[in-house]
Coordinates of C-alpha atoms and ligand atoms in Angstrom, one line a residue:
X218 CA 129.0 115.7 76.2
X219 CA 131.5 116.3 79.1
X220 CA 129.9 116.2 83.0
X221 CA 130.8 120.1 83.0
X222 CA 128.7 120.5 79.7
X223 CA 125.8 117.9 81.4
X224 CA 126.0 120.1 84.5
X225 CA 124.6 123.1 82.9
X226 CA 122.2 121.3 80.9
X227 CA 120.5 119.6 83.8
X228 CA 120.7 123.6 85.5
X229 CA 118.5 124.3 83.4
X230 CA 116.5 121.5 83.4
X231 CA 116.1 122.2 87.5
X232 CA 114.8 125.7 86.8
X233 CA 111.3 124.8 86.9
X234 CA 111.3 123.7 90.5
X235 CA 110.2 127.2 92.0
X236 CA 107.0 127.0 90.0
X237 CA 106.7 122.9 90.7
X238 CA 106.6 124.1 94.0
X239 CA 104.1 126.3 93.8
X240 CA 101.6 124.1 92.1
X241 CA 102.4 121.9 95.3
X242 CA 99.8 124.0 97.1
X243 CA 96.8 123.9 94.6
X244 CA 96.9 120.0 96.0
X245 CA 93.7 120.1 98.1
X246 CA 94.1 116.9 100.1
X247 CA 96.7 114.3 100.9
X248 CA 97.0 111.6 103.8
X249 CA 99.8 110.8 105.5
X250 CA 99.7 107.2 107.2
X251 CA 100.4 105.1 109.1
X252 CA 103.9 105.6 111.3
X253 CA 104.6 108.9 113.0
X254 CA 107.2 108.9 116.2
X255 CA 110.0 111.0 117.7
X256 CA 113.2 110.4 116.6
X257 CA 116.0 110.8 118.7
X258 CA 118.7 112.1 116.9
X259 CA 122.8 111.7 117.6
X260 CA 125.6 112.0 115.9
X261 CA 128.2 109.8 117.2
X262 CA 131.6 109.5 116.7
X263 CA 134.1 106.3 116.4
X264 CA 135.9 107.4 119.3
X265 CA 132.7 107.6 121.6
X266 CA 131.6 104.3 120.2
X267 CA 135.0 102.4 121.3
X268 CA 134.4 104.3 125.0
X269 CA 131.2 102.7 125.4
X270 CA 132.4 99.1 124.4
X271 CA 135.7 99.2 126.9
X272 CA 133.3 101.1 129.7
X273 CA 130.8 98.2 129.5
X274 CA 133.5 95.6 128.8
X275 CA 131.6 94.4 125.9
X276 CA 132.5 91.0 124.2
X277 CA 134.8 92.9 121.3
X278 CA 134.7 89.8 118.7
X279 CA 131.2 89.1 119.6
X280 CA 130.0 92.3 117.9
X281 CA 132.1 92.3 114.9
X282 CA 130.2 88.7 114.3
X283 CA 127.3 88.8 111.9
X284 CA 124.1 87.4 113.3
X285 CA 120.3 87.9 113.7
X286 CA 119.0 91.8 112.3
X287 CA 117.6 92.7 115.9
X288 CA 118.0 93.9 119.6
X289 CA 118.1 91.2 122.2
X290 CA 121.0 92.8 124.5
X291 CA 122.2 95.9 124.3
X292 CA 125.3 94.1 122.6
X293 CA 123.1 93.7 120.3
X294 CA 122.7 97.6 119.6
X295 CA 126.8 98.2 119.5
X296 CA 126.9 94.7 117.1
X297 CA 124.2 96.6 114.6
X298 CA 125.8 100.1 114.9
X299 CA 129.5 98.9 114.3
X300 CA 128.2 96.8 111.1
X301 CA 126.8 99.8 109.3
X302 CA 129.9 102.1 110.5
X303 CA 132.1 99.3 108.9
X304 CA 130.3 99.2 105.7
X305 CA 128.8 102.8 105.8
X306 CA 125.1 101.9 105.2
X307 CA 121.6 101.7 107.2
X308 CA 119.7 99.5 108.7
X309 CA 117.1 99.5 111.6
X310 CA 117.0 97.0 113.9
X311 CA 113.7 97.0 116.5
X312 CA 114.4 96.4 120.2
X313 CA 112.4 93.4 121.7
X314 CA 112.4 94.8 125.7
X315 CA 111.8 98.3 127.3
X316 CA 114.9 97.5 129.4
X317 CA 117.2 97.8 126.9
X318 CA 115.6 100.4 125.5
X319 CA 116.1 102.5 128.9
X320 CA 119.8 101.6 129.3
X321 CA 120.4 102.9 125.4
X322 CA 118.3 106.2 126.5
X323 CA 120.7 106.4 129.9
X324 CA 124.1 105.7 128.2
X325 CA 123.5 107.5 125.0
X326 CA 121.5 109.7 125.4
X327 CA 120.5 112.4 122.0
X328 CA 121.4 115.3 120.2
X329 CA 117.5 116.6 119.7
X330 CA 114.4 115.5 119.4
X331 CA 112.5 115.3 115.7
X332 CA 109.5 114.4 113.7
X333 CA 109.8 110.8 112.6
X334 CA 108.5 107.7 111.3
X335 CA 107.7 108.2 107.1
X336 CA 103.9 109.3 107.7
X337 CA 105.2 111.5 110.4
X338 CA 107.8 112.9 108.0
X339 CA 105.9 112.9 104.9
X340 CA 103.2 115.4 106.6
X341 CA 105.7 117.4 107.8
X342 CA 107.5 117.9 104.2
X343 CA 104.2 117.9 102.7
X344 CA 102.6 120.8 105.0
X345 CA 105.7 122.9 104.3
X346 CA 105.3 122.4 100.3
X347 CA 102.1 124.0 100.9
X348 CA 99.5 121.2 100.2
X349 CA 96.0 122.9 101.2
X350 CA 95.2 120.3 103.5
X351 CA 97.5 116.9 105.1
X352 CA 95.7 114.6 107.3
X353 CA 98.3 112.5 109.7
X354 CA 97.8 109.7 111.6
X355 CA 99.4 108.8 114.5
X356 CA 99.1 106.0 116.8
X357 CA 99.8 107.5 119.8
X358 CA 100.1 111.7 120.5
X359 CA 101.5 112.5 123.7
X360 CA 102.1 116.4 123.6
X361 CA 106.0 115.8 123.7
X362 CA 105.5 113.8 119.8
X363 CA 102.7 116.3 118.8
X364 CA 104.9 119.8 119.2
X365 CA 107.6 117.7 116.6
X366 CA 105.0 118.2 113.9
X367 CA 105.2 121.5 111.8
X368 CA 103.0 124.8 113.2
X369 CA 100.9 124.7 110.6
X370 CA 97.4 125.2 110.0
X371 CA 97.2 123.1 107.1
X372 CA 99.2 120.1 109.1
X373 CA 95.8 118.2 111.0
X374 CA 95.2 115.1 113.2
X375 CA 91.9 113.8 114.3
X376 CA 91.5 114.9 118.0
X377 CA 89.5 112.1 120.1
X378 CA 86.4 113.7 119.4
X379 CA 86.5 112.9 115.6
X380 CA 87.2 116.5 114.9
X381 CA 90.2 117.9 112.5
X382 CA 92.6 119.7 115.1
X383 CA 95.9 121.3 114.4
X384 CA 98.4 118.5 114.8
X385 CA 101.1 119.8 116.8
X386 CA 98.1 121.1 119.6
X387 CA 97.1 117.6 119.9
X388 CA 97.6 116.5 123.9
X389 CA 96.9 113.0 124.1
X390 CA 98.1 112.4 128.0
X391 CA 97.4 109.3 128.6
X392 CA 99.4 108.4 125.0
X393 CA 103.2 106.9 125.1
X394 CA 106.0 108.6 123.8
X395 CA 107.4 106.0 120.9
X396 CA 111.3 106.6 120.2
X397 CA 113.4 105.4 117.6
X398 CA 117.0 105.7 118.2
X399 CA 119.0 107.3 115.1
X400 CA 122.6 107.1 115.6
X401 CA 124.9 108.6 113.1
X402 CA 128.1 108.8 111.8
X403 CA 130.3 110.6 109.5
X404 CA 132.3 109.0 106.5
X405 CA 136.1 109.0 107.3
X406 CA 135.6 108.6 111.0
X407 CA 137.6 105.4 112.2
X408 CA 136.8 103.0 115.1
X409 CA 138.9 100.3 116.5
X410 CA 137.8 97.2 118.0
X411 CA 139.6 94.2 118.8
X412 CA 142.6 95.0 117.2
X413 CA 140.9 96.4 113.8
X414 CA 140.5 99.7 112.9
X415 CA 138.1 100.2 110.5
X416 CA 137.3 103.6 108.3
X417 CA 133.5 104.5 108.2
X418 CA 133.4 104.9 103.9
X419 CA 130.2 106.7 104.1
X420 CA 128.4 108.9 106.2
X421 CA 125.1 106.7 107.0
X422 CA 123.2 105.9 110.3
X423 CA 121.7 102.7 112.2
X424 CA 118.5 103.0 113.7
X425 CA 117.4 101.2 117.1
X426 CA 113.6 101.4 117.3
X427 CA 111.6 101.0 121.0
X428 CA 108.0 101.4 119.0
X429 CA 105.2 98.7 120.7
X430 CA 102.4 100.6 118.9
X431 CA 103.6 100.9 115.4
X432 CA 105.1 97.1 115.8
X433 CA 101.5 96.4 115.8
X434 CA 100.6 98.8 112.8
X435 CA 98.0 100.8 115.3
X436 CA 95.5 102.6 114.1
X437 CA 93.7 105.3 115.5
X438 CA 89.8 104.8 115.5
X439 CA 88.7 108.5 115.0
X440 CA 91.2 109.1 112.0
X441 CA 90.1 106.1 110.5
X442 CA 86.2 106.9 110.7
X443 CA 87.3 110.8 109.5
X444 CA 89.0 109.6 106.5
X445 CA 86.2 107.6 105.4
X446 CA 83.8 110.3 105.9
X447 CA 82.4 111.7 102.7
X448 CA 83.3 115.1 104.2
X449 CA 86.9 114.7 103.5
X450 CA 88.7 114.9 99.9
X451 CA 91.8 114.3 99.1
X452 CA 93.9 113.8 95.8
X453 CA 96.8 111.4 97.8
X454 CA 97.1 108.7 100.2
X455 CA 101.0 108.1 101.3
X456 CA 101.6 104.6 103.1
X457 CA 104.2 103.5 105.5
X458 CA 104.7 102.1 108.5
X459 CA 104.3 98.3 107.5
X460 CA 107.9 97.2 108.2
X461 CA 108.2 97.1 111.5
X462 CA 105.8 94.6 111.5
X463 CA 106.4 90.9 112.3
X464 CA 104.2 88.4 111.5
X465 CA 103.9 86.8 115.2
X466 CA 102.7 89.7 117.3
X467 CA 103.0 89.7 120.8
X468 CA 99.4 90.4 121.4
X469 CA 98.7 87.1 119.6
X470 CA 97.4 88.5 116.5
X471 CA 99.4 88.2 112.7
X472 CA 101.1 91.4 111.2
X473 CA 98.9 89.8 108.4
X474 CA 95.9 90.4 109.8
X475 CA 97.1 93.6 110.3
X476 CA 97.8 94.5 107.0
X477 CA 94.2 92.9 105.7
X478 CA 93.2 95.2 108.3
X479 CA 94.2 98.7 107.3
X480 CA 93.7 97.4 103.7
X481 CA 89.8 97.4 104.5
X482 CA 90.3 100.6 105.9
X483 CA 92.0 102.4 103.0
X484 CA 89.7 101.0 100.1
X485 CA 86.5 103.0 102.7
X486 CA 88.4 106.3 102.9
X487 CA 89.2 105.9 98.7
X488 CA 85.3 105.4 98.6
X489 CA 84.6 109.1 98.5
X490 CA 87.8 109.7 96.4
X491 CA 87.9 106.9 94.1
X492 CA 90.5 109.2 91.5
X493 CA 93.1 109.3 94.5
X494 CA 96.9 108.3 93.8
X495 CA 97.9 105.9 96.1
X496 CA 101.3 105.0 97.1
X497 CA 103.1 102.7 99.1
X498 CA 106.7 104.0 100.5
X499 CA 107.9 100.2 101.4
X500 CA 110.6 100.9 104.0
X501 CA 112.8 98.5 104.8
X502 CA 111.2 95.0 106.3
X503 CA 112.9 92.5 108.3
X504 CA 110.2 89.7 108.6
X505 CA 110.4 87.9 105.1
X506 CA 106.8 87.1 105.5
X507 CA 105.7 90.3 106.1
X508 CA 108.2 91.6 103.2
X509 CA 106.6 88.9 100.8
X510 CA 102.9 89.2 102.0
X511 CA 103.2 93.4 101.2
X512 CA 104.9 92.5 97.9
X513 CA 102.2 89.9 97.1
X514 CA 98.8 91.8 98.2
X515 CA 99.5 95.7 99.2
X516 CA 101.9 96.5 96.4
X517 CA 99.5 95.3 93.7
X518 CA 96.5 97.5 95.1
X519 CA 98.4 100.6 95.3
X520 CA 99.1 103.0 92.4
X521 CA 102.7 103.6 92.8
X522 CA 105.6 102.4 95.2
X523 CA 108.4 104.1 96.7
X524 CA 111.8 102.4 97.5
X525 CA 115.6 102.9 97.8
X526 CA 118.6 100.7 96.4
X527 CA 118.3 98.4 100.1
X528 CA 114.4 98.1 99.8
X529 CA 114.8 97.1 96.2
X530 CA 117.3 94.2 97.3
X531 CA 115.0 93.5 99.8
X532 CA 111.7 92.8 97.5
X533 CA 114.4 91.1 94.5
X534 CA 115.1 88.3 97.5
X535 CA 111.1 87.6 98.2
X536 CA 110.3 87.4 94.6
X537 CA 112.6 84.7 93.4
X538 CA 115.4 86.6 92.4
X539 CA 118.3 85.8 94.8
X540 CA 120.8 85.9 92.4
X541 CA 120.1 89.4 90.9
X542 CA 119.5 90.5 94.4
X543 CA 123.0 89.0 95.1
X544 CA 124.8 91.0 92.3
X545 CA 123.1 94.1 93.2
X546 CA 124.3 93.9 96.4
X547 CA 128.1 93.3 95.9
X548 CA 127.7 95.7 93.3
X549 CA 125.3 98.6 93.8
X550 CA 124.7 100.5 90.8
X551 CA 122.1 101.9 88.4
X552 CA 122.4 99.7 85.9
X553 CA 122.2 96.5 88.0
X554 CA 119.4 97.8 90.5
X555 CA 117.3 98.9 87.1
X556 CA 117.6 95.2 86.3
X557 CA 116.4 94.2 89.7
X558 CA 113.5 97.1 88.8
X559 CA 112.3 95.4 85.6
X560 CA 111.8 92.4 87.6
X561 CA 109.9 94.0 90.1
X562 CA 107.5 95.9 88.2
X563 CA 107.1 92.9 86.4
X564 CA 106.4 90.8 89.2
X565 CA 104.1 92.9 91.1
X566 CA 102.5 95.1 88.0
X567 CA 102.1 98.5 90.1
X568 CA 102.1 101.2 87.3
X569 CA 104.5 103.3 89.0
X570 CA 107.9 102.5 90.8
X571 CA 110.2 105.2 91.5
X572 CA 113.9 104.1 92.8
X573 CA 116.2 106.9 95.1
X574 CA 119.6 105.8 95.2
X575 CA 123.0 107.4 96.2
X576 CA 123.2 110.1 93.4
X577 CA 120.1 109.1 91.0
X578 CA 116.5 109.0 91.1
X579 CA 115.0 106.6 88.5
X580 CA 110.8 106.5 87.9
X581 CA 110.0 103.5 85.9
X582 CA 105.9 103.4 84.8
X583 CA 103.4 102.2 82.1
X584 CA 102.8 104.2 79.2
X585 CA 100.0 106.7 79.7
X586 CA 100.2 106.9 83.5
X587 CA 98.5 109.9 84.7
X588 CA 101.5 111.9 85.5
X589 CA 103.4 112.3 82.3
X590 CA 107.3 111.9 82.3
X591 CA 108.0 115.6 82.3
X592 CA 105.9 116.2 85.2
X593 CA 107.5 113.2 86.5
X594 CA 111.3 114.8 86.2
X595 CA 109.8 118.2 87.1
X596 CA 109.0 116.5 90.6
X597 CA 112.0 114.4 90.7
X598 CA 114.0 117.7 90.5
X599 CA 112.2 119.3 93.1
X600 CA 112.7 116.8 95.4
X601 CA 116.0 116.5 94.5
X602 CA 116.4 120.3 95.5
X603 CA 114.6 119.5 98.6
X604 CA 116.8 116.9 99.5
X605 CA 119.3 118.7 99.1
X606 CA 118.4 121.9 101.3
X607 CA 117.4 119.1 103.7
X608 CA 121.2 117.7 104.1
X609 CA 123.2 121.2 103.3
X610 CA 120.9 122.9 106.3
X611 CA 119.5 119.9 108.5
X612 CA 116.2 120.5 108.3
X613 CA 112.9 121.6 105.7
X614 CA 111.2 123.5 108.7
X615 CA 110.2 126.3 107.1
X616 CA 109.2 127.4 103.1
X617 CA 112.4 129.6 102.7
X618 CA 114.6 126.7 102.9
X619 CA 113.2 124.7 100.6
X620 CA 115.0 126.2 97.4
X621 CA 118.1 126.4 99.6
X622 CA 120.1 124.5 97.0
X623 CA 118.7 125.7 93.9
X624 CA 121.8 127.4 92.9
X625 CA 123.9 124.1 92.9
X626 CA 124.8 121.9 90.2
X627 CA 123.9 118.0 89.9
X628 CA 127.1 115.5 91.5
X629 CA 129.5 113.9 88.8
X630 CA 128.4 110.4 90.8
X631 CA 124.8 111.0 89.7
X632 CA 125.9 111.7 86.0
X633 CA 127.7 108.7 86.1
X634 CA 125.2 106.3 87.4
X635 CA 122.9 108.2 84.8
X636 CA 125.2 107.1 82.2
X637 CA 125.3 103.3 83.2
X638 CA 121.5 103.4 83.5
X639 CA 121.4 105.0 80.0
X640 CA 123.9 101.8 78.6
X641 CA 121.7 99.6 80.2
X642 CA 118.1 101.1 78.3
X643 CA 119.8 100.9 75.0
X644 CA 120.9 97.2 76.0
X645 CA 117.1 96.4 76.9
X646 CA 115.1 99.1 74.9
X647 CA 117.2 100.7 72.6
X648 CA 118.7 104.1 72.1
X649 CA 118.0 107.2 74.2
X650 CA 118.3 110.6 75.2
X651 CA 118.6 109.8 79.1
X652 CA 121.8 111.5 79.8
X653 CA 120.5 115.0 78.8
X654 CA 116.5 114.6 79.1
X655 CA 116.2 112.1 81.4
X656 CA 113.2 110.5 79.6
X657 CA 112.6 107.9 78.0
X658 CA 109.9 106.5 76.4
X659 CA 108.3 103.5 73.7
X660 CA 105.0 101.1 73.5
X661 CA 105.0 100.2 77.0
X662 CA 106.9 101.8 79.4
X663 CA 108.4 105.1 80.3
X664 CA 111.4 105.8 81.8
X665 CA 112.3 108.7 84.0
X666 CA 115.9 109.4 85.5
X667 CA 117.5 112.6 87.3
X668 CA 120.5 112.9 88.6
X669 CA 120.7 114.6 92.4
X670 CA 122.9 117.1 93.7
X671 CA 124.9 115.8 96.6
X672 CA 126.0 117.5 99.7
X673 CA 129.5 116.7 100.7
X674 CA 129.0 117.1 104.4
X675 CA 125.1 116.3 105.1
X676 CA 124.2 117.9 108.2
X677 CA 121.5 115.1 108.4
X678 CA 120.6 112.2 106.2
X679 CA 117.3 110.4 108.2
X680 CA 113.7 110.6 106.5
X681 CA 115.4 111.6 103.2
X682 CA 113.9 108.9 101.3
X683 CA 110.5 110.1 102.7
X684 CA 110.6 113.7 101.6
X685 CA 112.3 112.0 98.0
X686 CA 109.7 110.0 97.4
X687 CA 106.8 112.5 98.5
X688 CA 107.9 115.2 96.5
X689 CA 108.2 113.9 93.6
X690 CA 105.0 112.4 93.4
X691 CA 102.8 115.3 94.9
X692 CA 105.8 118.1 92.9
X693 CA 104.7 116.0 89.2
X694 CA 101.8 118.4 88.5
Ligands
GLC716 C1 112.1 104.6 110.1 C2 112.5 104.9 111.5 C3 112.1 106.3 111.9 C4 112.7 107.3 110.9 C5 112.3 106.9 109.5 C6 113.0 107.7 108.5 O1 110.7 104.7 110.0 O2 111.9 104.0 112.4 O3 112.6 106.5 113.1 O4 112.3 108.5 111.2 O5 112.6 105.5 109.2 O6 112.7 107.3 107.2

């Protein structure tokens, strides 16, 4: 079949997504946990970055070198922000001292003000989608982070009291503000430094993150003993927030104890709601530790695990597999990062892993997991939809939006990387039907790939794998 004659069949296949989205509210309950923050949003430009450098006589060669994945100086920032210009990716790099952190807030500055952090975005995508009720946790909720969240009745926090409140009324006062900086660019731009111009191949971001509560993995006393209350159902529990841990805290204590910690806590609230899926979305994590310890322990207690093609690299390099992780790095495709996905869901023997990359959404699982392969691609195609609107419009605020895209037709770079994955099946499990159905199935394993519409000129791109991941868990009904 041509892509043109692909096209239409997968149109068709993305009719259903109105009525997945509908069965998204007859979800009662769903938690939302652990990192919510405000993200402070800019786009910037090549020629504003080369302003700042020459203004602030910055070393030049200094931040073209390669070097340690955080913020020390605020060289530190430009060195982090030029690399993923360069090579048109993302990264986030955390920001050891408040100073820096104020200069960056002085000299940059931000476009507007936004939901973050994956709990805090999940919630927010979830609560639009119409789930009955979403329970967020935040660590801190001064009224300047609370009015970011959705005004929603379904959206709730736990107010001091213990009590269920409206999330965006909560008025914490005496609560910090935590910002993450999200700085981004568009593909094409160009920036020169030290002689080299360079051309930004795709339009990405770099995130500098100020954040001392979620370093620490905070959690909120009064959500904690609300979630574990028999009084509260709920059919999902959505996890993030881990990676910005480090294993040697500054208040003395491990970022393992930490995780042991809200462990503990999850197994009480799943108590009460024992049938609960629970997932993991596993972010991007810079402490090796930490990345091995959540690999090791939290990924083999949770039910299913979110990641994109970085995050997949990321766990490949923890678990022994340096090499793959190697070739999947100089070479980022499907069929090379489905490699690094066998190994992985052999390793850590979670019954669901779903992969978002550039153009392709793959769901690898055991046979007979709960949520079949068609409800599977029916959510995949939902939140591929989603996605969608998300970039063509820059934001999922409101129901309307969500079908923005419903009218547009899967990319020719998704079909592709569909096709590689398909070679690749046949190679490991034989022939299948993955280029037109996007299932696949046999003895022990079931396969699910859909190919995403992309949108040439994304307004925005940040908290996309969130709202990916969420939706096509909570949209398989
Ligand atoms: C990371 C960032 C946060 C952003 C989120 C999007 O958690 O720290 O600022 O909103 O990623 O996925």
């Amino acid at each position: 079949m041509t892509n043109t004659e692909l096209k239409k069949k997968w149109f068709e296949h993305f009719k259903s997504s109105p009525s997945q989205l509908k069965k998204m509210s007859e979800v009662k309950g769903l938690i939302s946990a652990f990192n919510a923050n405000i993200d402070a949003v800019i786009k910037i430009s090549g020629k504003k970055i080369e302003e700042i450098i020459s203004k602030n006589e910055f070393d030049e060669a200094a931040i073209l070198l390669d070097g340690e994945k955080n913020i020390k100086t605020v060289e530190d920032a430009f060195r982090g922000l030029v690399k993923c210009f360069k090579s048109g990716i993302a990264e986030e790099w955390l920001i050891e001292q408040k100073p820096v952190f104020d200069w960056l807030n002085k000299n940059i500055g931000y476009d507007n003000l936004q939901m973050g952090g994956q709990g805090g975005i999940v919630a927010n995508a979830m609560a639009v989608c119409g789930v009955e009720n979403v329970y967020v946790h935040t660590a801190s909720s001064p009224k300047e982070q609370s009015k970011l969240f959705l005004d929603l009745d379904n959206l709730k926090n736990v107010n001091p009291l213990g009590e269920l409140q409206k999330a965006c009324t909560i008025d914490r006062t005496e609560d910090v503000p935590l910002i993450h900086w999200i700085i981004e660019f568009d593909k094409d731009d160009t920036l020169k430094i030290n002689g080299e111009t360079f051309t930004c191949p795709k339009s990405n971001r770099f995130i500098a993150t100020y954040d001392p509560l979620n370093f620490r993995l905070a959690i909120d006393d009064a959500f904690d003993k609300r979630m574990s209350d028999p009084s509260t159902s709920f059919e999902y529990i959505i996890l993030s927030g881990y990676q910005m841990l480090s294993n040697e805290l500054p208040n003395g204590d491990s970022g393992i104890n930490r995780i042991n910690d809200s462990i503990n806590k999850v197994r009480n609230w799943r108590e009460n709601n024992p049938d609960s899926i629970l997932h993991l979305e596993i972010a991007s994590t810079q402490d090796k530790i930490i990345r091995k310890y959540l690999v090791d322990k939290l990924a083999k207690e949770v039910d299913s695990i979110g990641f994109n093609e970085r995050e997949l690299i990321d766990i490949l390099e923890v678990i022994g597999e340096e090499k793959l992780a190697e070739i999947c790095n100089k070479e980022t495709n499907s069929s090379n990062l489905f490699k690094g996905m066998l190994k992985v869901f052999n390793y850590i023997k979670c019954p669901r892993m779903q992969l978002h990359m550039f153009g392709l959404y793959v769901t690898l699982q055991k046979k007979g997991y709960q949520l079949s392969p068609i409800q599977n691609r029916k959510g995949m195609q939902l939140a591929a939809n989603v996605a969608a609107s998300k970039a063509g419009t820059g934001d999922i605020n409101s129901f309307d939006i969500l079908l923005w895209s419903k009218d547009k037709e899967v990319s020719d770079i998704g079909l592709n990387e569909l096709k590689s994955l398909s070679e690749t099946v046949s190679q490991k499990f034989g022939t299948n039907n993955l280029i037109e159905d996007g299932i696949f199935t046999d003895d022990s394993v079931e396969i699910i790939a859909v190919p995403t519409i992309i949108i040439d000129k994304p307004i925005t791109l940040v908290g996309m794998g969130d709202t990916i991941s969420s939706i096509s868990l909570v949209g398989a009904q």
